[in-house]
XYZ file of C-alpha atoms in Angstrom:
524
model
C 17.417 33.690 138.126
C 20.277 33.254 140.376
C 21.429 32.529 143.837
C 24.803 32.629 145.009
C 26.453 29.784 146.899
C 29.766 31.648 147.843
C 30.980 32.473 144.524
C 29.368 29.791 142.472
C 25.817 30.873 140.859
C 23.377 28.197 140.387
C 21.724 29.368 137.053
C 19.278 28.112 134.573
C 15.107 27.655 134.693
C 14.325 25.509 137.536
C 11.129 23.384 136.417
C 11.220 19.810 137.077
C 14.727 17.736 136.682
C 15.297 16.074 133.287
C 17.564 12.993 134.650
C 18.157 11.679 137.807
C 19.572 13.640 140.479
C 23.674 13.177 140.959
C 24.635 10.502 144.107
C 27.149 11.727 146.967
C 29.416 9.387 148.260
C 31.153 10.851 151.171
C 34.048 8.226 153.052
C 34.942 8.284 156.463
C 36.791 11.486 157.275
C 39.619 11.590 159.565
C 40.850 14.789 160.938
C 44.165 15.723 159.383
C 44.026 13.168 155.803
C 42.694 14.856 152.674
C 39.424 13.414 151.678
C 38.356 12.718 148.058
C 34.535 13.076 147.354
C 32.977 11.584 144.552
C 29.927 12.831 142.532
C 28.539 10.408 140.438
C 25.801 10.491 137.696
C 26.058 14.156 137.132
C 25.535 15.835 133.414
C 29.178 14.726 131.262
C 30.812 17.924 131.103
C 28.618 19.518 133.559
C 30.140 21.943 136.214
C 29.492 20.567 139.677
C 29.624 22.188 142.636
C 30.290 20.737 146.162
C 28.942 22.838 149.616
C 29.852 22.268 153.158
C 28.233 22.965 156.176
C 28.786 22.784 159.815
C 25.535 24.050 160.483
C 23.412 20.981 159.662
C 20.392 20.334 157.536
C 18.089 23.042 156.784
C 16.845 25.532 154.500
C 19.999 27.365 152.577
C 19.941 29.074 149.489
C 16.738 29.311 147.156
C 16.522 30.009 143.538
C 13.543 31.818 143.465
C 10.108 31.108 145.266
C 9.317 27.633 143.181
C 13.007 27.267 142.812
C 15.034 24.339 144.857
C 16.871 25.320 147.748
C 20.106 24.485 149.187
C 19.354 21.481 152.010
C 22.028 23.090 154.538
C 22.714 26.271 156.907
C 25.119 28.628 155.709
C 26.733 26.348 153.134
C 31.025 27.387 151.960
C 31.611 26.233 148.862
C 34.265 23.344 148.644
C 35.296 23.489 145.098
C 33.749 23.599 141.578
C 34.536 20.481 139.350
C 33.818 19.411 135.597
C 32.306 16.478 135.068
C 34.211 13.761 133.242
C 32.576 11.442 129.805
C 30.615 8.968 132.873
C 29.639 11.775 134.671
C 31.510 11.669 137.422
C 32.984 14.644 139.435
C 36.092 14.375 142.672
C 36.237 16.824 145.089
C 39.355 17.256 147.314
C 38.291 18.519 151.115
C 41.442 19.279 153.065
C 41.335 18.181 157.079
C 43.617 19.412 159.669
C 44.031 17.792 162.430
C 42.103 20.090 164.521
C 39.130 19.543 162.972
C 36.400 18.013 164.845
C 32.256 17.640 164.719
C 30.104 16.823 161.668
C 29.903 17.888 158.247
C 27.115 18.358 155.852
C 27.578 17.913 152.357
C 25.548 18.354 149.170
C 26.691 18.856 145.764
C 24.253 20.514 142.196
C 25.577 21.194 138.986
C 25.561 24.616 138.196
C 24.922 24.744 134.477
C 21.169 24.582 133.547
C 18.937 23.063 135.460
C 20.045 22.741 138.584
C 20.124 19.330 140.238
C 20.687 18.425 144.028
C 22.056 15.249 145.775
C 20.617 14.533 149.164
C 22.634 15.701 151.654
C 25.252 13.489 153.137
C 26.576 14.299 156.845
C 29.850 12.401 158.066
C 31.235 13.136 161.745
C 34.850 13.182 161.673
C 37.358 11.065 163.242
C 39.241 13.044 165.746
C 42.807 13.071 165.173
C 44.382 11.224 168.480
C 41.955 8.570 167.634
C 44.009 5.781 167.578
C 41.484 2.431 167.227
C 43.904 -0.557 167.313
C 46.110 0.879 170.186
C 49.362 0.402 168.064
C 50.715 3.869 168.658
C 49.677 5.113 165.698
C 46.641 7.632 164.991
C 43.722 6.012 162.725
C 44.532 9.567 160.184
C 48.138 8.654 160.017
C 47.815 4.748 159.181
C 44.888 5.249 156.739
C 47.431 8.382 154.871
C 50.142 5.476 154.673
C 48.571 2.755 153.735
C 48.071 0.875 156.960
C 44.977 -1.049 158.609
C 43.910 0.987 161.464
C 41.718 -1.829 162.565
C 45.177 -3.982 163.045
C 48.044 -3.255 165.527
C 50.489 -5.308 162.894
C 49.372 -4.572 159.143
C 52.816 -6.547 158.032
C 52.696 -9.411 160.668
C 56.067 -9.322 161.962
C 55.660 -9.030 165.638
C 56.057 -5.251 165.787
C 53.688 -2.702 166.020
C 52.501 -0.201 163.503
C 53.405 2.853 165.230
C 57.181 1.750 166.360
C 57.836 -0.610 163.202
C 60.228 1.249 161.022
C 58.687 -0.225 157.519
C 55.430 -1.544 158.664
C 54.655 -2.664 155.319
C 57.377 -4.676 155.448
C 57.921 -7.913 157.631
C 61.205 -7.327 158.778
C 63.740 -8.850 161.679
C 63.968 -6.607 164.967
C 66.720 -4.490 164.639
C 69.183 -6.410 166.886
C 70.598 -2.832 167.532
C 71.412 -1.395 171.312
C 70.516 1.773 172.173
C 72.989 3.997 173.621
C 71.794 7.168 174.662
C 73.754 9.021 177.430
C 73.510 12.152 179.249
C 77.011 13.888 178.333
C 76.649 17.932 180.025
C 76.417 18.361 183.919
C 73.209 19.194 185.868
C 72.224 22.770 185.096
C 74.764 23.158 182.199
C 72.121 25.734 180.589
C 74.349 24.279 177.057
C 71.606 25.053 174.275
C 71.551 24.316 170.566
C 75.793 23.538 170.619
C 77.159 23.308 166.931
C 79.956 21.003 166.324
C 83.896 21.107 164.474
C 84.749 17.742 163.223
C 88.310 18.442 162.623
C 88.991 20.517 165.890
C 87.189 18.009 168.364
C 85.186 20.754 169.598
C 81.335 22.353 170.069
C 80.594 26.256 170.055
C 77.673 27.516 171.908
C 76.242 30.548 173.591
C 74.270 31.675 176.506
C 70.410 32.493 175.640
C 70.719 36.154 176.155
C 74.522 36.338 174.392
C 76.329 37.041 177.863
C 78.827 34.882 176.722
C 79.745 32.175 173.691
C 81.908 29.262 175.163
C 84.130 26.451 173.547
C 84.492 22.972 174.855
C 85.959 19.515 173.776
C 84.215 16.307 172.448
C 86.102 13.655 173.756
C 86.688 11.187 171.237
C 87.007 8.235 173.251
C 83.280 8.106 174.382
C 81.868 11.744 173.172
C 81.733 13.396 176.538
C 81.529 17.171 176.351
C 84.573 18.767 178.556
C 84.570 20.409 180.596
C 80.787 18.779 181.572
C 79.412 22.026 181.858
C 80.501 23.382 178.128
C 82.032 26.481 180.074
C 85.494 25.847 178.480
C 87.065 28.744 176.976
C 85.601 32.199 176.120
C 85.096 33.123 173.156
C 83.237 36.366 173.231
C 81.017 38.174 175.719
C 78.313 40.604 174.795
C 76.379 39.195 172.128
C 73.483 39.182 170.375
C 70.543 36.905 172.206
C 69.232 33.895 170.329
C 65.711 35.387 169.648
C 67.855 37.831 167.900
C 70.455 35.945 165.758
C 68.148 33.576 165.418
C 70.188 30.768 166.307
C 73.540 29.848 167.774
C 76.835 30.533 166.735
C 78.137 28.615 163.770
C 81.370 27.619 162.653
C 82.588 27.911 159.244
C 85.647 25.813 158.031
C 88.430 27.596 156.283
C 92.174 26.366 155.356
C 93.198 27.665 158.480
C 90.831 25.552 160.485
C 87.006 26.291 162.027
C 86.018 29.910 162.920
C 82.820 30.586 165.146
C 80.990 32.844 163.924
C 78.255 35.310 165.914
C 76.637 38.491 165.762
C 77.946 41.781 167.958
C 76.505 44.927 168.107
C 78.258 47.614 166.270
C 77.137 51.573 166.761
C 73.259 49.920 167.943
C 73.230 47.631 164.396
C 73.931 43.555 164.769
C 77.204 43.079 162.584
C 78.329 39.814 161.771
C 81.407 38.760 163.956
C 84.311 35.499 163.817
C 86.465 34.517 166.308
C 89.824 32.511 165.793
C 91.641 30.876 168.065
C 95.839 31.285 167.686
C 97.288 29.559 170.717
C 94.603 28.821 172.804
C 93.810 32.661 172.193
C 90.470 33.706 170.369
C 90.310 36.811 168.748
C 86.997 38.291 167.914
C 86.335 40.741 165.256
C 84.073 41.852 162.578
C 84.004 40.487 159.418
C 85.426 42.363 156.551
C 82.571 45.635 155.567
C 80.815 45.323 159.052
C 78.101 42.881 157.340
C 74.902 42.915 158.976
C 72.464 40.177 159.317
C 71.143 36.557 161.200
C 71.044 33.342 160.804
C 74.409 33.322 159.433
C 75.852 30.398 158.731
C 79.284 28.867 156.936
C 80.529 26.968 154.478
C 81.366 23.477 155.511
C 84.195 21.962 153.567
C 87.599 21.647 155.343
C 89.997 23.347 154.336
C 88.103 25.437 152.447
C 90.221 27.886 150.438
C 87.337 30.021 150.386
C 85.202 29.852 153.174
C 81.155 31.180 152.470
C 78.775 32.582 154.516
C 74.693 32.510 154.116
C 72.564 35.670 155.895
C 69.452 36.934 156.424
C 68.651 40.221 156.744
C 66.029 43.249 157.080
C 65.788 45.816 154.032
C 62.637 47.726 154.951
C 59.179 45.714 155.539
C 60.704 42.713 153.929
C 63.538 39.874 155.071
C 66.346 39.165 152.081
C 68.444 36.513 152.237
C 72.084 36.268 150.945
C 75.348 35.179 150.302
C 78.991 36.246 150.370
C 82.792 34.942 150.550
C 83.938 35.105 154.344
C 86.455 37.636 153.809
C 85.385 39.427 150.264
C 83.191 41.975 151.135
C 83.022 42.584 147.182
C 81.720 39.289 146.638
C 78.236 39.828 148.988
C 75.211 39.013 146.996
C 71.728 39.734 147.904
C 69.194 37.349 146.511
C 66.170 39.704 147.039
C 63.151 38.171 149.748
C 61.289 35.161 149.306
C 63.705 32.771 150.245
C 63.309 30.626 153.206
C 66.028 28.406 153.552
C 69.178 29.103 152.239
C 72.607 27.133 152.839
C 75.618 25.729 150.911
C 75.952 22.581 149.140
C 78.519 20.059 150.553
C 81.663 20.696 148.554
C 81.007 23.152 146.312
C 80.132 27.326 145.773
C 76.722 26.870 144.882
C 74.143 27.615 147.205
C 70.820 25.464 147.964
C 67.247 27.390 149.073
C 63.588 27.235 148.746
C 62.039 30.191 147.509
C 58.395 30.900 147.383
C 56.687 31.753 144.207
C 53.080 32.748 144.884
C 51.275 29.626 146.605
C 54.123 27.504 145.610
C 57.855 26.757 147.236
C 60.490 26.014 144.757
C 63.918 24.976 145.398
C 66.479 26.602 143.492
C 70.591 26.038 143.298
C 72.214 29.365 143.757
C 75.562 30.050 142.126
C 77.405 31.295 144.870
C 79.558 33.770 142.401
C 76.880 35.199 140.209
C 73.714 34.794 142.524
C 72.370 32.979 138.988
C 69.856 30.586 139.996
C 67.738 27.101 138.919
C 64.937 25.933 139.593
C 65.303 22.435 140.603
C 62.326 20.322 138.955
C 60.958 18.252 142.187
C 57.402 17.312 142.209
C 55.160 15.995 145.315
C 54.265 17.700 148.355
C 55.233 20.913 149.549
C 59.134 21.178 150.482
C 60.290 22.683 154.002
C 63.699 22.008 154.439
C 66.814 21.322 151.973
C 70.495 20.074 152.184
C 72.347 18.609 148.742
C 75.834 17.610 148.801
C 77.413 14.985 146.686
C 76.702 10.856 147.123
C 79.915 8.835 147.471
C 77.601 5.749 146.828
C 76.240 7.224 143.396
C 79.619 8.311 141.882
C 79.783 12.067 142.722
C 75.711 12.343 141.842
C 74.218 15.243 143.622
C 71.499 14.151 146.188
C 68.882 16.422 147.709
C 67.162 15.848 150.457
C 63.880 17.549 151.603
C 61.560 17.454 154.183
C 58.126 17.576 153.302
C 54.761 17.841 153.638
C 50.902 19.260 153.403
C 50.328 22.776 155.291
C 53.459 23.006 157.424
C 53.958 19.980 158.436
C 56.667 17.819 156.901
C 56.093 14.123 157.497
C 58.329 12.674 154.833
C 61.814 12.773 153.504
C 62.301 12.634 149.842
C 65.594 11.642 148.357
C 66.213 13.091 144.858
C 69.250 12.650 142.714
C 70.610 14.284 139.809
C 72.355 11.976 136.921
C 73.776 13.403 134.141
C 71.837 16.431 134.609
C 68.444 14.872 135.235
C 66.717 14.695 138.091
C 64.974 11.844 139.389
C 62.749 10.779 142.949
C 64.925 7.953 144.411
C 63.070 7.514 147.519
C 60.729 8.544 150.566
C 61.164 7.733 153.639
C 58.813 8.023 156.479
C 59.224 8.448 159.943
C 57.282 5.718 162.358
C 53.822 6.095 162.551
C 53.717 7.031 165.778
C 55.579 9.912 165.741
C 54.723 10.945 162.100
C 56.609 14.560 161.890
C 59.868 15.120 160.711
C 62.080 17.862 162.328
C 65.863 18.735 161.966
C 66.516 16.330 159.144
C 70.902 16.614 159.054
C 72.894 14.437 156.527
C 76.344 12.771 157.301
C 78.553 10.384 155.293
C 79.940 7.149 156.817
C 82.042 4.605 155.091
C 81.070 5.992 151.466
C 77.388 6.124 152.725
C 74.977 9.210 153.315
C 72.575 9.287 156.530
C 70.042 11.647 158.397
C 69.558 12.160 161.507
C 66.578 13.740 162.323
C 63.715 13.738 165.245
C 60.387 11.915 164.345
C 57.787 13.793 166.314
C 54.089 13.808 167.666
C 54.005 17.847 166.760
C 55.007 19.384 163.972
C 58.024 22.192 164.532
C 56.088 25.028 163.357
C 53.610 23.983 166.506
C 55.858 24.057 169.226
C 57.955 20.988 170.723
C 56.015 17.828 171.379
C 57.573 14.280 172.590
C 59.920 13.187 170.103
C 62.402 10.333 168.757
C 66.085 10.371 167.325
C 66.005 8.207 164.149
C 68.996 7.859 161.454
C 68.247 6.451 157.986
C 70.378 5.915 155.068
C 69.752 8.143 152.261
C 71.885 6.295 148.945
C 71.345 2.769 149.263
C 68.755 0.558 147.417
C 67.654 -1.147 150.644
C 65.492 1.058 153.059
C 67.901 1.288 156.166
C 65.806 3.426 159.371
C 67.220 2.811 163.005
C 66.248 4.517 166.378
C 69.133 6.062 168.300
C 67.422 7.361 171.199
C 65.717 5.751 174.342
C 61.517 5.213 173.920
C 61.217 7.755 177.376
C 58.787 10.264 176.562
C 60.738 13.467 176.045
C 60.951 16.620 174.421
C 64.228 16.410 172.054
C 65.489 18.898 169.999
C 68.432 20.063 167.567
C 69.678 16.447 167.010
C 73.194 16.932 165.513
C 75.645 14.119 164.271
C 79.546 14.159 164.609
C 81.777 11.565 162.737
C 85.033 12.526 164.445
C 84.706 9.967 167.242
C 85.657 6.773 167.390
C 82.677 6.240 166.135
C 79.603 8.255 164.131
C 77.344 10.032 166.892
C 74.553 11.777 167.214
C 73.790 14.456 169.748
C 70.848 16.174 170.899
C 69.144 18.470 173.521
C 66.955 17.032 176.222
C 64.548 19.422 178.198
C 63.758 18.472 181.219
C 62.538 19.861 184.766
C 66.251 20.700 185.202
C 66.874 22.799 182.209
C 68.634 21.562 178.819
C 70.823 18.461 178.811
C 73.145 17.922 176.070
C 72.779 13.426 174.894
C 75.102 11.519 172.867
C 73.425 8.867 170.906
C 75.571 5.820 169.168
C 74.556 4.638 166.058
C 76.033 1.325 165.241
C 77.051 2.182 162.334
């Protein structure tokens, strides 16, 4: 006889149980942290399964008319495990954050005779439960490690959900914040992408009326004009929902070009504009390329400048790569790929490409297209930039951001030495603002840093209230400072600039005025 629980079939004679029936211990559940649950004194070597319900208690399932049944309503299977030489079986149940109300639980083995636990109901935690009043959610302490009964797990006079390492007693960062509004009222400046060597940021209007160049002053890091309206670049084109982002600039040996899309004959060709005397000239690039999210090479005076694209080939979205100016050397790495861009300093490309359930990262060489799978382990990757360490000798470091269904919460720090790669570090943002967004490296004094915002949402979710945070990324001793002010506020698109006279870090403010354009200091 059989009866189906999902896709697991209890099977075997059901007369009465030979041994004693297997023990459920369900934890506490929080919304949003993966729960383990544990099935003890089952068969060695048994096959156990584990059914949820949100139904409650009640008649489920029966093998046969004399046969037990199932103790819950509609019961979903949670997973099927084998039972280890004590008879014990763990079961993973994953939690978003949305999840709210009880659970039932009750677990069998599915091989012989079958045997039921009692049932076992646990009401979850809700997600913005946040017991202590520390600033940090009970789900977010308990997945680091932290007492959620405690506003200060380490003791050092600084809360859990602003303390930077709250495992860690540490001084108050003596730091200052210097956070200042740097656009006029009403600029409208969105998403502005920054030239180092030139001084200067590129942006464009929302619907691609117009793409505009202004100076950073490097005295303080004002933008001038205020209202980023300095010179023209180009008019007419394409809108941001289109490109799918701003303009970029790509260095060359002839200094930074912005590059854009235009439309050519009704298709969205891939545009630069150089400036020759206070004179930019716009025009395609060489074979009328199409494509978004384009964006450049990095390394000054670049010899030959690179370009990364995206682009449409039937139902499915390729990405690729391509020297600025040979058309010949275009390469199209097929679809998959999510995140493609160059790696500080040399042709060789960094991505993540998805391979069934799984995301990869892979170094692309940037003349054959060959690629490699780089062999990082731990949660799932989102984001990637590599580029060389100063502080390791010429090392390559790659940094993700990562993290369980889509919503990175960590950065891992990986470095590769003498061909082998090996996890250097994570770092976490504060527990109060547990999401990472825009993670951007920069190098100061021999020393590689992030910016990045540390978030209540995660980015695929929309914009929530948000932090600018900076932490060093190639030094033995964990280094994480806030840049920003504590207001609540939407930030976005923080981006740092090192040709001041000193290292800043810009983002966008929204506010009930429209976008404002912020210049953070660092102290470093």
């Amino acid at each position: 006889m059989r009866v189906r629980w999902g896709v697991v079939a209890i099977v075997g004679g059901f007369g009465p149980a030979a041994w004693a029936a297997p023990v459920l211990d369900v934890p506490t559940l929080y919304a949003g942290v993966d729960a383990t649950i544990v099935v003890d004194g089952a068969t060695p070597g048994a096959r156990v399964a584990l059914v949820q319900s949100t139904a409650g208690r009640g008649n489920g399932p029966c093998a046969g008319p004399s046969g037990p049944c199932v103790g819950v309503r509609r019961p979903s299977l949670v997973s099927v495990v084998v039972a280890d030489a004590g008879g014990v079986a763990r079961h993973t149940l994953a939690l978003d954050r949305g999840d709210v109300g009880t659970i039932w639980f009750q677990a069998a083995e599915v091989d012989g005779v079958a045997v039921l636990s009692d049932v076992v109901a646990r009401t979850l935690v809700p997600w913005d439960t946040d017991s202590d009043g520390d600033g940090a959610v009970d789900a977010v302490e308990i997945r680091r490690g932290l007492d959620p009964s405690h506003p200060d797990t380490d003791g050092d006079g600084q809360p859990d959900g602003v303390d930077p390492l709250p495992l860690v007693p540490n001084p108050v960062d003596a730091f200052v914040v210097d956070d200042v509004v740097v656009t006029s009222p009403g600029a409208e400046v969105r998403d502005p992408e920054f030239d180092p060597v030139g001084g200067r940021i590129v942006w464009q209007e929302r619907d691609g009326a117009a793409v505009y160049v202004a100076r950073v002053r490097g005295s303080d890091g004002a933008i001038v004009p205020a209202d980023g309206r300095g010179a023209v670049v180009a008019t007419d084109v394409a809108p941001m929902q289109v490109a799918k982002n701003g303009p970029e600039w790509v260095q060359t040996a002839a200094g930074a070009q912005a590059l854009f899309l235009r439309s050519v004959q009704g298709q969205w060709v891939i545009h630069r504009s150089v400036e020759q005397g206070g004179v930019w000239t716009t025009s395609p690039l060489p074979g009328w390329p199409l494509g978004t999210l384009v964006s450049g090479s990095d390394d000054v005076g670049d010899p030959f400048p690179r370009i990364t694209w995206a682009r449409q080939v039937g139902v499915a979205r390729h990405r690729g790569l391509r020297g600025l100016d040979q058309q010949a050397s275009e390469i199209d790495l097929g679809e998959r790929w999510t995140v493609l861009r160059w790696v500080k300093g040399q042709a060789t490309a960094v991505g993540l490409r998805l391979l069934g359930d799984d995301v990869e990262v892979h170094l692309v060489d940037g003349a054959t297209g060959a690629d490699t799978r780089v062999p990082v382990t731990g949660p799932v990757p989102w984001d990637v930039w590599a580029g060389p360490s100063a502080a390791w000798g010429g090392d390559l470091l790659l940094l993700l951001a990562r993290g369980p269904r889509a919503a990175p919460d960590e950065l891992a720090v990986w470095r590769q030495h003498a061909g082998v790669w090996t996890l250097d570090k994570v770092i976490l943002p504060p527990a109060g603002l547990p999401f990472v967004v825009s993670p951007e490296p920069f190098e100061v004094d021999g020393v590689t840093y992030a910016s990045f915002l540390a978030t209540t949402v995660p980015q695929a979710e929309g914009s929530g209230p948000g932090e600018v945070w900076v932490a060093a990324l190639d030094v033995p001793t964990p280094r994480l400072r806030r840049v920003s002010l504590t207001t609540e506020a939407v930030r976005k698109d923080p981006e740092p600039y090192t040709a001041g006279s000193a290292p800043w870090v810009y983002y966008t403010a929204l506010t009930t005025q429209g976008p404002e354009i912020r210049r953070c200091a660092t102290g470093l």
